[in-house]
Short mmCIF file of C-alpha atoms and ligand atoms in Angstrom, two decimals:
data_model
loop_
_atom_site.label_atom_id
_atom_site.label_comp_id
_atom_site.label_asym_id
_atom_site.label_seq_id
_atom_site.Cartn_x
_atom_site.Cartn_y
_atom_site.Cartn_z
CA UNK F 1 58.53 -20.87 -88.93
CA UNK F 2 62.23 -21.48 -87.81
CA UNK F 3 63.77 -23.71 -90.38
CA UNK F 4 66.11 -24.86 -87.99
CA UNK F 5 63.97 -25.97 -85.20
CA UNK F 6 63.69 -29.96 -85.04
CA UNK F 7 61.50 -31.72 -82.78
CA UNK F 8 63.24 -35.20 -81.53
CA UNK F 9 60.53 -37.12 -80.31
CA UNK F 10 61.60 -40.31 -77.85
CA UNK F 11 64.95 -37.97 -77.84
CA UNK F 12 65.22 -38.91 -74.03
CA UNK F 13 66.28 -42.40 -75.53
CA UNK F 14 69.46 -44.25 -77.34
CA UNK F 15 69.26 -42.97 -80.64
CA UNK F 16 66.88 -39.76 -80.14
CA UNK F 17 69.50 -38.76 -77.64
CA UNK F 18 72.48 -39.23 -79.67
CA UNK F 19 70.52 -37.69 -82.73
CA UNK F 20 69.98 -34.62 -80.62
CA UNK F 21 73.37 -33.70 -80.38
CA UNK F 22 74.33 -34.19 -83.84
CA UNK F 23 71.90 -32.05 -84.71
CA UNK F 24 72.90 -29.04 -82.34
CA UNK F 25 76.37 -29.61 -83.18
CA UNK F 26 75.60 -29.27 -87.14
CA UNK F 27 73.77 -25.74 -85.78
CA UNK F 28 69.76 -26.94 -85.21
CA UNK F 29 67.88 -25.92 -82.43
CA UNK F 30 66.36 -28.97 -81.13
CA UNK F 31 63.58 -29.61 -78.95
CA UNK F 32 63.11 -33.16 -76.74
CA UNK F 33 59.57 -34.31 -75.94
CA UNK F 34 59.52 -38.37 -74.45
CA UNK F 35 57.12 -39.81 -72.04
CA UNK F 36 60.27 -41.35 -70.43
CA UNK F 37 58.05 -44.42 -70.50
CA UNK F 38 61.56 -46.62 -71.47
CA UNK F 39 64.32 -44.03 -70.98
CA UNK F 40 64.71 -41.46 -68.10
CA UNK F 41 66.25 -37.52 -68.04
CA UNK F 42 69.39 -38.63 -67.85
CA UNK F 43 69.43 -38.83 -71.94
CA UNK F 44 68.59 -35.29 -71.44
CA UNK F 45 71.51 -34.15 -69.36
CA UNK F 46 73.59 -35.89 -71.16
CA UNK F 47 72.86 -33.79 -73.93
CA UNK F 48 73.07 -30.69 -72.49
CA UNK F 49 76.18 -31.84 -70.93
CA UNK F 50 77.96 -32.49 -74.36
CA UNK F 51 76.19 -29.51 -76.60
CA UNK F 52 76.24 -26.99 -73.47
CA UNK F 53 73.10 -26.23 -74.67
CA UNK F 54 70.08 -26.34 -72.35
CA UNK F 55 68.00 -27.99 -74.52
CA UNK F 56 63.98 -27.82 -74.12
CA UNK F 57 62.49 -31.11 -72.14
CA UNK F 58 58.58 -31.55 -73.04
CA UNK F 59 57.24 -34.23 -70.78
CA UNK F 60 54.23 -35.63 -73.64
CA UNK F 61 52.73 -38.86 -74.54
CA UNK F 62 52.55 -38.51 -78.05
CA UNK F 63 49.50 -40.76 -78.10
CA UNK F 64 47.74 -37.91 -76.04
CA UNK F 65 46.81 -35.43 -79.30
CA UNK F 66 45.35 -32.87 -77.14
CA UNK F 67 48.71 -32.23 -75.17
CA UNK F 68 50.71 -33.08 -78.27
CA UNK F 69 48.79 -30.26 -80.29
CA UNK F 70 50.34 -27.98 -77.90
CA UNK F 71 53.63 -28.58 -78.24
CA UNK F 72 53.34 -27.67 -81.69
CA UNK F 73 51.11 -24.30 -81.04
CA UNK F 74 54.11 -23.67 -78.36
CA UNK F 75 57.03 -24.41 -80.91
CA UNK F 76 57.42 -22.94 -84.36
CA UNK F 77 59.39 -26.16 -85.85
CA UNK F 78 59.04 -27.45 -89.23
CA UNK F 79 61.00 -30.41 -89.07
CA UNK F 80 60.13 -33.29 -86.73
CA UNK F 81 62.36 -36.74 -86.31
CA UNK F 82 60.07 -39.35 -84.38
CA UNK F 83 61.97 -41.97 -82.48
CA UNK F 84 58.99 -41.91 -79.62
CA UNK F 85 58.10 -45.93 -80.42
CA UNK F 86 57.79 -49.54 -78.38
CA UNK F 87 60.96 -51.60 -79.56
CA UNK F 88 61.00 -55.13 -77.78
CA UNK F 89 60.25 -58.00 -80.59
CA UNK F 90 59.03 -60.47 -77.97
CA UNK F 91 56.80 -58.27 -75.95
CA UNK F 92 55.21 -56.98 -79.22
CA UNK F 93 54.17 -60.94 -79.89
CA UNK F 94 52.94 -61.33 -76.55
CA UNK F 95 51.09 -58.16 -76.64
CA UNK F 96 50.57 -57.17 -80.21
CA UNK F 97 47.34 -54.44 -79.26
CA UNK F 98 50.18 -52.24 -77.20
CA UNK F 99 52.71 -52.05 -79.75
CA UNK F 100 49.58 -51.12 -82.61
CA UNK F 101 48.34 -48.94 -80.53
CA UNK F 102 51.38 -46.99 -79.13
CA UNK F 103 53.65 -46.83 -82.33
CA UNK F 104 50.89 -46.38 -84.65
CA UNK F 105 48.66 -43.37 -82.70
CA UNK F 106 52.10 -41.37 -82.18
CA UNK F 107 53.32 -41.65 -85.58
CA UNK F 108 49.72 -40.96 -87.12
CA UNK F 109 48.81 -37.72 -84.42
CA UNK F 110 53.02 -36.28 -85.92
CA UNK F 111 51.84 -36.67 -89.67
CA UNK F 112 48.69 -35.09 -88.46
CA UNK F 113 49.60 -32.26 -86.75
CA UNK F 114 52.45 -31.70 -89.23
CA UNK F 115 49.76 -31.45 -91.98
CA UNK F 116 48.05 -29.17 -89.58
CA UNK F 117 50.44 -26.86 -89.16
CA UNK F 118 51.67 -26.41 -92.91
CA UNK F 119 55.42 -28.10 -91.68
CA UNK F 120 57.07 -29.85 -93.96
CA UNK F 121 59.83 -32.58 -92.63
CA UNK F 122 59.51 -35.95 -91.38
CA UNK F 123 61.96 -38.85 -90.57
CA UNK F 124 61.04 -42.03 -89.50
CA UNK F 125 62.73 -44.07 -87.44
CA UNK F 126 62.68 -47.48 -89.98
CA UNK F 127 64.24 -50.18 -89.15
CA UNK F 128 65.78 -53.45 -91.26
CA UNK F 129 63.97 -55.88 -89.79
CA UNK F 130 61.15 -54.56 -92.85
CA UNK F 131 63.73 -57.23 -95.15
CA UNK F 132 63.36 -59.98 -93.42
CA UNK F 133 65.18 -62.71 -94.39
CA UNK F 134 66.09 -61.17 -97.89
CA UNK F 135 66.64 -63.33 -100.88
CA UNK F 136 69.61 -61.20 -102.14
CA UNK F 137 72.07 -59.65 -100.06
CA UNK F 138 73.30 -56.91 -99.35
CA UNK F 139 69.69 -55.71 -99.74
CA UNK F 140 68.85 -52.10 -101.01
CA UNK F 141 66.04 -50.37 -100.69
CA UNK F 142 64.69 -51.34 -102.82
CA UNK F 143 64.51 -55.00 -102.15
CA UNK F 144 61.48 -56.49 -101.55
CA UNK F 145 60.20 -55.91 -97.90
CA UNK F 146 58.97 -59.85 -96.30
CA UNK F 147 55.76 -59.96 -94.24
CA UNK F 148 56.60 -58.75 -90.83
CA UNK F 149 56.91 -61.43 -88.08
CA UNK F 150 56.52 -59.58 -85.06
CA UNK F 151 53.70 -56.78 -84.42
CA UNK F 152 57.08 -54.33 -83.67
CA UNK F 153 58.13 -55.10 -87.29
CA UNK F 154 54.99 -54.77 -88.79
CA UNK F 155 54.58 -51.36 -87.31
CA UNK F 156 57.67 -50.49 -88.53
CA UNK F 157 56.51 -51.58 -92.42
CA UNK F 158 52.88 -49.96 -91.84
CA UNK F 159 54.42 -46.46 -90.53
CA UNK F 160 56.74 -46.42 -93.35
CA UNK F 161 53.51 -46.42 -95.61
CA UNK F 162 51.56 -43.99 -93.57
CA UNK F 163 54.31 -41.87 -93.66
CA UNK F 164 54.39 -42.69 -98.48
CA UNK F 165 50.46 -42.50 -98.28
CA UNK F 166 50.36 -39.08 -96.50
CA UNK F 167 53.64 -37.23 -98.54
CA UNK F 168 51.94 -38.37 -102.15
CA UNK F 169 48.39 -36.80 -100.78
CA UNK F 170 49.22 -33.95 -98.82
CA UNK F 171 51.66 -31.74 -100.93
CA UNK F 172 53.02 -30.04 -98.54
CA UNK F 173 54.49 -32.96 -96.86
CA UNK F 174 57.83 -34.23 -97.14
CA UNK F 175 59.17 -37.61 -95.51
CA UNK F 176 62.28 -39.73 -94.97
CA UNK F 177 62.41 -43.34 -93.58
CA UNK F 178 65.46 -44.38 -92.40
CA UNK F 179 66.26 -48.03 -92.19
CA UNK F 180 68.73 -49.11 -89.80
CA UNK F 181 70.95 -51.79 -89.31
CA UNK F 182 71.84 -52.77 -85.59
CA UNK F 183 72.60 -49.69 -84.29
CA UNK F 184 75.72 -49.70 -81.36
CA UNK F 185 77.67 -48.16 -79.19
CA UNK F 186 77.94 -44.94 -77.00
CA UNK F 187 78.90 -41.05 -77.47
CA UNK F 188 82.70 -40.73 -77.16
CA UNK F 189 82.02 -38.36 -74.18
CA UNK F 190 80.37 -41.43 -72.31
CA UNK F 191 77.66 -39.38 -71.17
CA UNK F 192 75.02 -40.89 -73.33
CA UNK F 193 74.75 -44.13 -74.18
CA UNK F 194 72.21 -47.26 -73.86
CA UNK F 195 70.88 -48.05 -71.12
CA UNK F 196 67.83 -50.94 -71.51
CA UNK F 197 65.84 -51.66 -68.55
CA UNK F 198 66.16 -55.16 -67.66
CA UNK F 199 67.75 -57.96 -69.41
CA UNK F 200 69.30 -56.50 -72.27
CA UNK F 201 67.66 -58.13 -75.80
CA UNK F 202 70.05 -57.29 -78.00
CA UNK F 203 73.62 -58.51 -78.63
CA UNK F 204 75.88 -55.72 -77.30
CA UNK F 205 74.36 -54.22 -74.09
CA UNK F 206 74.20 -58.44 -73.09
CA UNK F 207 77.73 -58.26 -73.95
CA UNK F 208 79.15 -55.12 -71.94
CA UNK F 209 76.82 -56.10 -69.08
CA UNK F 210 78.34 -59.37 -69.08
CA UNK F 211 81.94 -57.80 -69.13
CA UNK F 212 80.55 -55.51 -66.47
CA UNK F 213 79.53 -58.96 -64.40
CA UNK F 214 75.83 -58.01 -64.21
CA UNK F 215 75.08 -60.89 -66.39
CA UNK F 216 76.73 -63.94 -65.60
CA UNK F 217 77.25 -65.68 -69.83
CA UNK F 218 76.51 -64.26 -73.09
CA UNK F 219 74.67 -66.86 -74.95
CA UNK F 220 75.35 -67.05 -78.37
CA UNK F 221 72.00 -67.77 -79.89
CA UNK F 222 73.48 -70.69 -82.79
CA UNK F 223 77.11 -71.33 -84.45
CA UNK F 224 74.71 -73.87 -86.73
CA UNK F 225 73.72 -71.13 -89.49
CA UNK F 226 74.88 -71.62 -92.93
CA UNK F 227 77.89 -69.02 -92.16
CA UNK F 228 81.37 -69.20 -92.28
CA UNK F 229 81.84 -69.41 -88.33
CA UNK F 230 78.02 -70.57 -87.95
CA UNK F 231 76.42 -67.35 -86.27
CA UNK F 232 74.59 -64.91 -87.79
CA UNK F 233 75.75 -61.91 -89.79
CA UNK F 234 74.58 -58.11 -89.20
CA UNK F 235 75.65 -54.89 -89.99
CA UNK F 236 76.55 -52.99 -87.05
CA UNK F 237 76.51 -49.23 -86.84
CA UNK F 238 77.97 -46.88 -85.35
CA UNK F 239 75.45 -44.55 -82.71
CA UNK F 240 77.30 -41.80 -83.75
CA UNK F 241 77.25 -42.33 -87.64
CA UNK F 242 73.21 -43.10 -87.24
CA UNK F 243 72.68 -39.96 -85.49
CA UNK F 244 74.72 -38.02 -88.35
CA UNK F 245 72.43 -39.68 -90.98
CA UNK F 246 69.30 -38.09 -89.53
CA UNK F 247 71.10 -34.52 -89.77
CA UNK F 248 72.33 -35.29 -93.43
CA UNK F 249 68.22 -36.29 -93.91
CA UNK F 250 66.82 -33.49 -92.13
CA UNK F 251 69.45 -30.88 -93.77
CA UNK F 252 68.41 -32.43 -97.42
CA UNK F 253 64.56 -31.63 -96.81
CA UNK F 254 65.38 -28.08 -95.03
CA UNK F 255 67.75 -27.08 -98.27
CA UNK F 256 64.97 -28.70 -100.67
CA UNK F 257 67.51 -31.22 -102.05
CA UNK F 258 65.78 -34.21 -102.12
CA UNK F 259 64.32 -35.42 -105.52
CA UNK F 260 61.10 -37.35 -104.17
CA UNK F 261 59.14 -36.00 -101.24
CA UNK F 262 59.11 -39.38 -100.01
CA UNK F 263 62.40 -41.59 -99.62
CA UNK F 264 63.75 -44.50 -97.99
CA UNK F 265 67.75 -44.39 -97.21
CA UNK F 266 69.67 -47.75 -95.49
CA UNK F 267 71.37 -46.46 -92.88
CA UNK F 268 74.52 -49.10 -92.21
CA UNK F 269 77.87 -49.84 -92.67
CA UNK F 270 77.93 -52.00 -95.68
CA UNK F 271 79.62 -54.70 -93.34
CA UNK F 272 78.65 -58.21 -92.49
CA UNK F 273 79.75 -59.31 -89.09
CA UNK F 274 79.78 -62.43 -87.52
CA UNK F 275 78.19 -62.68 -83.54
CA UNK F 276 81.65 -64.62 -83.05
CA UNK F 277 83.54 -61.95 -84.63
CA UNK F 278 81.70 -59.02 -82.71
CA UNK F 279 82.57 -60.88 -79.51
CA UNK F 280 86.39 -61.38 -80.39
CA UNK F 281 86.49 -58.03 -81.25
CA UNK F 282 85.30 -56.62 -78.02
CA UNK F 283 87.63 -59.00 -76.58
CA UNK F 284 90.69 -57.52 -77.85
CA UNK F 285 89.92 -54.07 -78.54
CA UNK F 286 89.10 -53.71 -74.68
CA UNK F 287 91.98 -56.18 -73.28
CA UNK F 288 89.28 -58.76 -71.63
CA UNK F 289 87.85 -61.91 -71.56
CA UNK F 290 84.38 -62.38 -71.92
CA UNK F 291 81.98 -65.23 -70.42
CA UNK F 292 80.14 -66.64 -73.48
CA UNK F 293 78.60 -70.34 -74.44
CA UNK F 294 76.86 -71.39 -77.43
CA UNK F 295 73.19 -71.62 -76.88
CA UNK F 296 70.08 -72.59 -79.39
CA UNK F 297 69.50 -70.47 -81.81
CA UNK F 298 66.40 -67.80 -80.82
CA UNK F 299 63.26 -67.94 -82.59
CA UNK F 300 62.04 -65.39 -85.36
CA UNK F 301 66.51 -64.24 -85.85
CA UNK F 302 67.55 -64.20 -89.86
CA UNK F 303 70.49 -65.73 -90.70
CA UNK F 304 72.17 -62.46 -92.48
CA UNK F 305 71.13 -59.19 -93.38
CA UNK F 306 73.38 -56.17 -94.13
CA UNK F 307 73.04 -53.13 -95.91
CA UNK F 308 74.00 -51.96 -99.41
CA UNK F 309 74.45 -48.54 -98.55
CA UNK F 310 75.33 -46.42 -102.09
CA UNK F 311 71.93 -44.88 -101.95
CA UNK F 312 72.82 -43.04 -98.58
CA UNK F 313 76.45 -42.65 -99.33
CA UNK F 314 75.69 -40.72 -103.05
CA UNK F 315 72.05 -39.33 -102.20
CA UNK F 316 72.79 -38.05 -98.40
CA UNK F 317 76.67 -37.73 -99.25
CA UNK F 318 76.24 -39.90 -95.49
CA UNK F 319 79.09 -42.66 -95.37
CA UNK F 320 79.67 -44.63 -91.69
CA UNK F 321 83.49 -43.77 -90.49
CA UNK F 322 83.72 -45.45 -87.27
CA UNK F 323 85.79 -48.36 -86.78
CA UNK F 324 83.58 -51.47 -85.13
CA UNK F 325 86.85 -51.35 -82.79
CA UNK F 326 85.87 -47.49 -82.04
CA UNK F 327 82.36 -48.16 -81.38
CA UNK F 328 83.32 -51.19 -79.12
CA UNK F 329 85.50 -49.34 -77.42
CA UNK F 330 82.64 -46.78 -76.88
CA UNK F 331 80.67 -48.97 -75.52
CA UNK F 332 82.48 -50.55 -72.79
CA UNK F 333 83.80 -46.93 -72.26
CA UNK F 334 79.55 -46.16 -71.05
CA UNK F 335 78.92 -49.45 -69.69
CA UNK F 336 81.83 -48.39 -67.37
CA UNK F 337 80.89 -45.37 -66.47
CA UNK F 338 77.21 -46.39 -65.69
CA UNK F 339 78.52 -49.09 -63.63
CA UNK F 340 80.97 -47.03 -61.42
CA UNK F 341 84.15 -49.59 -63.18
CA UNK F 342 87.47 -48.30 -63.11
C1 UD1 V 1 66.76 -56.95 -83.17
C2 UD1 V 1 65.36 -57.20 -83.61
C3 UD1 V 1 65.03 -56.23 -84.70
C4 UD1 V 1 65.18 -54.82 -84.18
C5 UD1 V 1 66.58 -54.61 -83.61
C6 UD1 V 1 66.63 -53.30 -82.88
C7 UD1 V 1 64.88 -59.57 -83.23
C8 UD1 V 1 64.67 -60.90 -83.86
N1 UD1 V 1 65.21 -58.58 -84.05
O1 UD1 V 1 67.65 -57.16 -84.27
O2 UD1 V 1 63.71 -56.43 -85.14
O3 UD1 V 1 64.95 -53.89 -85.19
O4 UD1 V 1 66.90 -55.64 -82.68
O5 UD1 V 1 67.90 -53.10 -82.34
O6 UD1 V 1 64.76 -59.41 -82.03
N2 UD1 V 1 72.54 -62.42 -80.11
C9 UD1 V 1 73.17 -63.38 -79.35
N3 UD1 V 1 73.02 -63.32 -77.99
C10 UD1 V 1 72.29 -62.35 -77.36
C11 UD1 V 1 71.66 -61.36 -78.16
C12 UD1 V 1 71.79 -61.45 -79.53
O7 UD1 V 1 73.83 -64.28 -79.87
O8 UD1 V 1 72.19 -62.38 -76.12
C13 UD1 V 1 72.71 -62.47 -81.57
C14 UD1 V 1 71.41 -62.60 -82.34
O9 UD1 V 1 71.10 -63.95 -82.55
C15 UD1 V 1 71.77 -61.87 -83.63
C16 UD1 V 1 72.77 -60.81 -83.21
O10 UD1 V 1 73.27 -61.23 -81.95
O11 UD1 V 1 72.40 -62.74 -84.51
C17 UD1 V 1 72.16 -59.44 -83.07
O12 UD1 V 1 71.04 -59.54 -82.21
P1 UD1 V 1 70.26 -58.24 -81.70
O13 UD1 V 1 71.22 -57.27 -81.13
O14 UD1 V 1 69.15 -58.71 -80.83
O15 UD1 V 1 69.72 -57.59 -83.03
P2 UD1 V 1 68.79 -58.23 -84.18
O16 UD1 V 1 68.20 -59.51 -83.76
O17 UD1 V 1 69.57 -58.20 -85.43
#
């Protein structure tokens, strides 16, 4: 077994991608398998491009077992980081069945064939949305988690217990779920970066599109919250910072540093920002004007969540360092470069 062989699964995608590279760059050998069912290769390149490592491409559903099971006869990993999952709120209301299905199966055939295999590591791609609308904020994690209110959310709660069910019963199984705020931005290199097909759900890809003139307004989705400026607070984080927290998880299960087999980090900034503020800021930091009105607010949003992050700062000795202004920059700096902008 090669301790230092990782299997990124979805690592064709926004954070896999970005994950991959941290990890080379911290001296892993990683390996990419994505069904490029919601990303294409040019995640791929784009890590080879920056590591200058030509990083194995698998091409596998990891629904399909069969062809999955081979991957892991081929490769001799024992860690595995699975970002391979359906992410698009609405859709997984409309269409509950394909989100169960698809981020479910994957996530149960990993823990399976991990078990299989006698490997040991697992992170989970969690996500925030598990608090809900929390009664106390920041939240940590150990704040209550609120019924999920979108099948995406729920799978999110029900593979973090899959993933606590299978470590306390199968001893040689160890697991980390990482929870993540709203994860933004690009690589500094501007060769990776997100890329969402369509119209762009979430806040900043709408906003460097619009900048980018692809989309004619940002709407602001409510200024009527119970906020200072009336829009809703998150905790935006830095790509690059997320990506380093699944290295500082992955290295803590490799070096047999973690003190339960199964644990749960927050992976933010610590930072509440206001939609209003996020758009000013991308304003200035990038020297433009942006199109944006106020519109309704959109079903199923919280008013505030963001992270108390001491767990991950003391546990994972992981603390975010990029500047919001950085990571803005960042992002325009892709959404430029996608776009052919000067
Ligand atoms: C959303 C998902 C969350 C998921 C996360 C993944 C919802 C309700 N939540 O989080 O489950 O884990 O993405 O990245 O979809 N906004 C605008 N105008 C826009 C887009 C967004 O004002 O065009 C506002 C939203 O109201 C929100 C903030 O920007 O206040 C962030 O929105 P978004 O980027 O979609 O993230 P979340 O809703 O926090």
């Amino acid at each position: 077994m090669n301790k230092k062989l990782v299997l990124v699964s979805g690592g064709a995608g926004y954070i896999g991608s970005h994950t991959a590279v941290e990890l080379i760059e911290a001296g892993y050998q990683v390996v990419i398998a994505d069904n490029l069912s919601n990303a294409d290769m040019s995640g791929v390149e784009g890590v080879r491009a920056i590591t200058g490592v030509d990083v194995p491409f698998i091409n596998v559903d990891c629904c399909d077992k069969e062809a999955f099971a081979r991957l892991f006869d081929q490769y001799d990993f024992d860690s595995v980081i699975h970002f391979a999952a359906f992410k698009a709120v609405g859709e997984s209301v409309e269409d509950p069945m394909k989100y169960y299905r698809n981020n479910l199966l994957s996530f149960m055939n990993i823990v399976d064939l991990m078990r299989q295999k006698g490997r040991s590591n697992i992170v989970f791609s969690s996500s925030a949305t598990v608090y809900g609308e929390a009664d106390i904020l920041p939240v940590t994690e150990a704040t209550p988690r609120k019924p999920a209110t979108s099948a995406y959310g729920n799978t999110k709660q029900m593979c973090e217990d899959i993933l606590r069910d299978a470590v306390a019963a199968y001893p040689t199984l160890k697991g980390i779920a990482l929870r993540y705020f709203n994860p933004i931005g690009a690589h500094p290199s501007a060769l990776i970066g997100e890329l969402p097909r369509g119209v762009p759900q979430n806040l900043v890809p709408y906003i460097t599109q619009t900048a980018a003139g692809i989309r004619e307004c940002l709407s602001v989705f409510g200024d009527d919250y119970p906020t200072e400026d009336g829009s809703c607070l998150r905790d935006y984080i830095d790509i690059v910072d997320l990506a380093k927290a699944h290295v500082a998880a992955i290295s803590r299960m490799v070096d047999n540093k973690n003190k339960e087999r199964y644990e749960i980090f927050n992976v933010g900034t610590g930072r509440a920002v206001s939609v209003f503020e996020l758009v000013k800021t991308f304003e200035r930091v990038n020297n433009l004007k942006l199109n944006y009105k106020v519109a309704p607010r959109r079903a199923g949003d919280v008013v505030a969540v963001w992270a108390d992050t001491t767990l991950a700062n003391t546990e994972l000795g992981w603390v975010a360092e990029r500047p919001l202004e950085k990571t803005l920059q960042a992002a325009w700096a892709w959404e430029k470069r996608v776009r052919n902008i000067k």
